[in-house]
Coordinates of N, CA and C in Angstrom, one line a residue:
M1 N 126.0 102.3 131.0 CA 124.8 103.0 130.7 C 123.9 102.3 131.4
E2 N 124.1 101.3 131.9 CA 122.7 100.5 132.3 C 122.6 100.7 133.9
T3 N 123.8 101.2 134.4 CA 123.7 101.5 135.9 C 122.9 103.0 136.3
T4 N 122.8 103.5 135.2 CA 122.3 104.9 135.3 C 120.9 104.6 135.2
G5 N 120.7 103.7 134.2 CA 119.1 103.5 134.2 C 118.4 103.0 135.3
R6 N 119.4 101.8 135.9 CA 118.9 101.0 137.3 C 118.7 102.4 138.4
S7 N 119.5 103.2 138.2 CA 119.9 104.1 139.4 C 118.5 104.9 139.6
V8 N 118.2 105.5 138.1 CA 117.0 106.5 137.7 C 115.9 105.7 138.3
L9 N 115.7 104.5 138.0 CA 114.3 103.5 138.3 C 114.5 103.5 140.0
F10 N 115.5 103.2 140.2 CA 115.4 103.0 141.7 C 114.9 104.2 142.3
S11 N 115.4 105.4 141.8 CA 115.4 106.7 142.6 C 113.8 107.1 142.4
F12 N 113.2 106.8 141.1 CA 111.6 107.2 140.9 C 110.9 106.2 142.0
A13 N 111.4 104.8 142.0 CA 110.5 103.9 142.7 C 110.5 104.3 144.1
F14 N 111.7 104.8 144.5 CA 111.9 105.2 146.2 C 111.0 106.3 146.4
S15 N 110.9 107.5 145.3 CA 110.2 108.4 145.6 C 109.0 108.4 145.5
T16 N 108.7 107.4 144.7 CA 107.0 107.3 144.4 C 106.7 106.6 145.9
I17 N 107.4 105.8 146.4 CA 107.0 105.1 147.8 C 107.1 106.0 148.9
I18 N 108.3 106.7 148.8 CA 108.1 108.0 149.9 C 107.1 108.9 149.8
L19 N 106.5 109.4 148.5 CA 105.2 110.1 148.6 C 103.9 109.3 148.9
A20 N 104.2 108.1 148.7 CA 102.6 107.1 148.9 C 102.6 107.0 150.6
V21 N 103.7 107.0 151.1 CA 103.7 106.9 152.7 C 103.4 108.1 153.1
A22 N 103.8 109.2 152.6 CA 103.5 110.7 153.3 C 102.0 110.8 153.1
F23 N 101.4 110.5 151.8 CA 99.9 110.7 151.6 C 99.2 109.9 152.6
A24 N 99.8 108.8 152.9 CA 98.9 108.1 153.6 C 98.9 108.4 155.2
W25 N 100.2 109.0 155.7 CA 100.3 109.8 156.7 C 99.0 110.9 157.0
W26 N 99.3 111.4 155.9 CA 98.3 112.8 155.8 C 96.9 112.5 155.9
M27 N 96.5 111.3 155.0 CA 95.1 110.8 155.3 C 94.6 110.5 156.6
L28 N 95.8 109.6 157.1 CA 95.2 109.1 158.6 C 95.0 110.4 159.6
L29 N 96.1 111.2 159.2 CA 96.2 112.5 160.3 C 95.1 113.2 160.3
N30 N 94.6 113.6 158.8 CA 93.0 114.1 158.4 C 92.2 113.5 159.1
W31 N 91.8 112.2 159.0 CA 90.9 111.3 159.4 C 90.5 111.1 161.1
V32 N 92.1 111.1 161.7 CA 92.0 111.0 163.2 C 91.9 112.0 163.8
W33 N 92.5 113.5 163.4 CA 92.5 114.8 164.1 C 91.9 115.9 163.3
L34 N 92.5 116.1 162.1 CA 92.0 117.4 161.5 C 90.6 117.5 161.2
K35 N 89.7 116.4 160.6 CA 88.5 116.4 160.4 C 87.6 116.5 161.7
P36 N 87.9 115.9 162.4 CA 87.1 116.1 163.7 C 87.1 117.4 164.6
K37 N 88.1 117.9 164.6 CA 88.5 119.2 165.2 C 87.8 120.2 164.2
K38 N 87.9 120.3 163.3 CA 87.2 121.1 162.1 C 86.0 121.0 162.5
L39 N 85.1 119.9 162.7 CA 83.8 119.6 162.8 C 83.1 120.3 164.3
E40 N 84.2 119.9 165.2 CA 84.2 120.4 166.4 C 84.0 122.0 166.4
K41 N 84.7 122.5 165.8 CA 84.8 124.4 165.5 C 83.5 124.6 165.1
F42 N 83.2 124.1 164.0 CA 81.8 124.3 163.2 C 80.8 124.2 163.9
L43 N 80.7 123.1 164.9 CA 79.4 122.9 165.6 C 79.3 124.0 166.8
R44 N 80.7 124.4 167.4 CA 80.6 125.4 168.3 C 80.4 126.7 167.4
Q45 N 80.4 127.2 166.5 CA 80.1 128.3 165.9 C 78.7 128.5 165.5
Q46 N 78.2 127.3 165.6 CA 76.8 127.3 165.2 C 76.1 127.3 166.5
G47 N 76.6 127.2 167.6 CA 76.0 127.4 169.0 C 75.7 126.0 169.7
F48 N 76.5 125.0 169.1 CA 76.7 123.8 170.1 C 77.5 123.9 171.0
S49 N 77.4 123.0 172.0 CA 78.2 122.7 173.2 C 78.6 121.4 173.2
G50 N 79.6 120.9 174.0 CA 80.0 119.4 174.4 C 81.2 119.4 175.0
N51 N 81.5 118.3 175.0 CA 82.8 117.6 175.5 C 84.0 118.0 174.4
C52 N 85.1 118.3 174.3 CA 86.2 118.2 173.4 C 86.6 117.2 172.9
Y53 N 86.9 116.9 171.8 CA 87.2 115.7 170.9 C 88.5 114.9 171.5
K54 N 88.3 114.0 171.9 CA 89.5 113.1 172.3 C 90.1 112.0 171.2
V55 N 91.2 111.7 170.8 CA 91.4 110.9 169.7 C 91.1 109.3 170.1
L56 N 90.4 108.8 169.1 CA 90.0 107.2 169.1 C 89.0 107.1 170.3
Q57 N 89.4 107.2 171.3 CA 88.7 106.7 172.7 C 87.0 107.7 172.7
G58 N 87.4 109.1 172.4 CA 86.1 109.8 172.7 C 85.7 109.9 174.0
D59 N 84.4 109.4 174.2 CA 83.7 109.3 175.5 C 83.4 108.3 176.3
I60 N 84.0 107.2 175.5 CA 83.7 105.7 176.0 C 83.9 105.8 177.8
K61 N 85.2 106.4 178.0 CA 85.4 106.3 179.6 C 84.1 106.8 180.4
E62 N 84.1 108.2 180.0 CA 83.0 108.8 180.8 C 81.6 108.0 180.6
L63 N 81.4 107.4 179.3 CA 80.1 106.7 179.3 C 80.1 105.6 180.3
A64 N 81.0 105.0 180.2 CA 81.0 103.7 181.2 C 80.9 104.0 182.4
K65 N 81.7 105.0 182.7 CA 81.5 105.7 184.3 C 80.1 106.3 184.7
T66 N 79.6 106.8 184.0 CA 78.1 107.5 184.2 C 77.3 106.3 184.4
T67 N 77.3 105.2 183.2 CA 76.6 103.8 183.4 C 76.7 103.2 184.5
K68 N 77.8 103.1 184.8 CA 78.1 102.3 186.2 C 77.6 103.0 187.3
E69 N 77.8 104.3 187.6 CA 77.3 105.0 188.8 C 75.8 105.2 188.8
A70 N 75.0 105.1 187.6 CA 73.5 105.1 187.6 C 73.2 103.6 188.0
K71 N 73.9 102.8 187.5 CA 73.3 101.2 188.1 C 73.6 101.0 189.4
N72 N 74.5 101.7 189.8 CA 75.0 101.3 191.4 C 74.0 102.4 192.3
K73 N 73.3 103.2 191.9 CA 72.4 103.8 192.6 C 71.1 103.6 192.8
P74 N 70.5 103.5 193.9 CA 69.3 102.9 194.0 C 68.4 104.2 193.7
M75 N 67.1 103.3 193.1 CA 66.3 104.5 192.2 C 64.6 104.0 193.1
S76 N 64.0 105.0 193.4 CA 62.6 105.1 193.9 C 61.7 105.2 192.5
L77 N 60.2 104.8 192.7 CA 59.1 104.7 192.0 C 59.0 106.3 191.3
S78 N 59.2 107.2 192.2 CA 59.0 108.6 192.0 C 60.3 109.4 191.4
D79 N 61.3 108.7 191.1 CA 62.5 109.1 190.7 C 62.1 109.5 189.0
D80 N 63.1 110.6 188.4 CA 63.1 110.8 186.8 C 63.8 109.6 186.2
I81 N 63.3 108.7 185.4 CA 63.9 107.4 184.8 C 65.2 107.9 183.9
A82 N 65.1 109.1 183.3 CA 65.9 109.5 182.1 C 67.5 109.4 182.8
S83 N 67.7 109.7 183.9 CA 68.9 109.7 184.7 C 69.6 108.3 184.6
R84 N 68.7 106.9 184.8 CA 68.7 106.0 184.9 C 69.2 105.2 183.7
I85 N 68.0 105.4 182.7 CA 68.3 104.9 181.1 C 69.4 105.3 180.5
L86 N 69.4 106.5 180.4 CA 70.6 107.2 179.7 C 71.5 108.1 180.0
P87 N 72.1 107.5 181.1 CA 72.7 108.5 182.2 C 73.9 109.6 181.5
F88 N 74.6 108.9 180.0 CA 75.4 109.6 179.9 C 74.6 110.9 179.1
H89 N 73.5 110.7 178.2 CA 73.0 111.6 177.5 C 72.3 112.6 178.9
H90 N 71.8 112.0 179.6 CA 71.3 113.2 180.8 C 72.3 113.7 181.3
H91 N 73.4 113.5 181.2 CA 74.8 114.1 182.2 C 75.0 115.4 180.7
I92 N 75.1 115.1 179.7 CA 75.5 116.2 178.5 C 74.4 116.9 178.7
I93 N 73.2 116.7 178.5 CA 72.1 117.7 178.6 C 72.1 118.7 179.8
T94 N 72.2 118.4 180.9 CA 72.2 118.8 182.1 C 73.5 119.9 182.1
N95 N 74.6 119.4 181.5 CA 76.0 120.5 181.6 C 75.9 121.3 180.4
Y96 N 75.4 120.7 179.3 CA 75.7 121.6 178.0 C 74.3 122.2 177.5
G97 N 73.1 121.8 178.2 CA 71.8 122.1 177.5 C 71.3 121.2 176.0
T98 N 70.2 121.3 175.7 CA 69.8 120.6 174.6 C 70.6 120.7 173.4
P99 N 71.0 121.9 172.7 CA 71.5 121.6 171.6 C 73.1 121.4 171.7
S100 N 73.5 120.1 171.9 CA 74.8 119.6 172.2 C 75.2 118.6 171.4
Y101 N 76.4 118.2 171.5 CA 76.8 117.1 170.5 C 77.6 116.3 171.2

C-alpha cells in the first residue's frame, strides 16, 4: 500500500514541476515575443510606423552604426546638428515620419 502512495505522490510532484516549467516558458515567450508583437500591431493600427521588433537586441546594432557614421562624418557650422547629436532618431524621423516608435 505504501508504494502506491509514493507513486501517487511522485506523479503529483512530477506533474506539478512539469506545469511550473511549462508556465515559466509561456511567461518567457509572452514577455519576449508575444507582448512586443501585440504592442507593435496596436501601434501600427493607431497610425504609427517604425522598425519591426527584433528579439532582445532591438535596434542596438543600427543605433551603434548610425552613431559611428555620424561621428566619422565632418560637419560644418551651417549643417543641421540634429543628425549629428541624435543620428538614430533623425534616421527614424526621416524614414518613418514624426509619429513613429
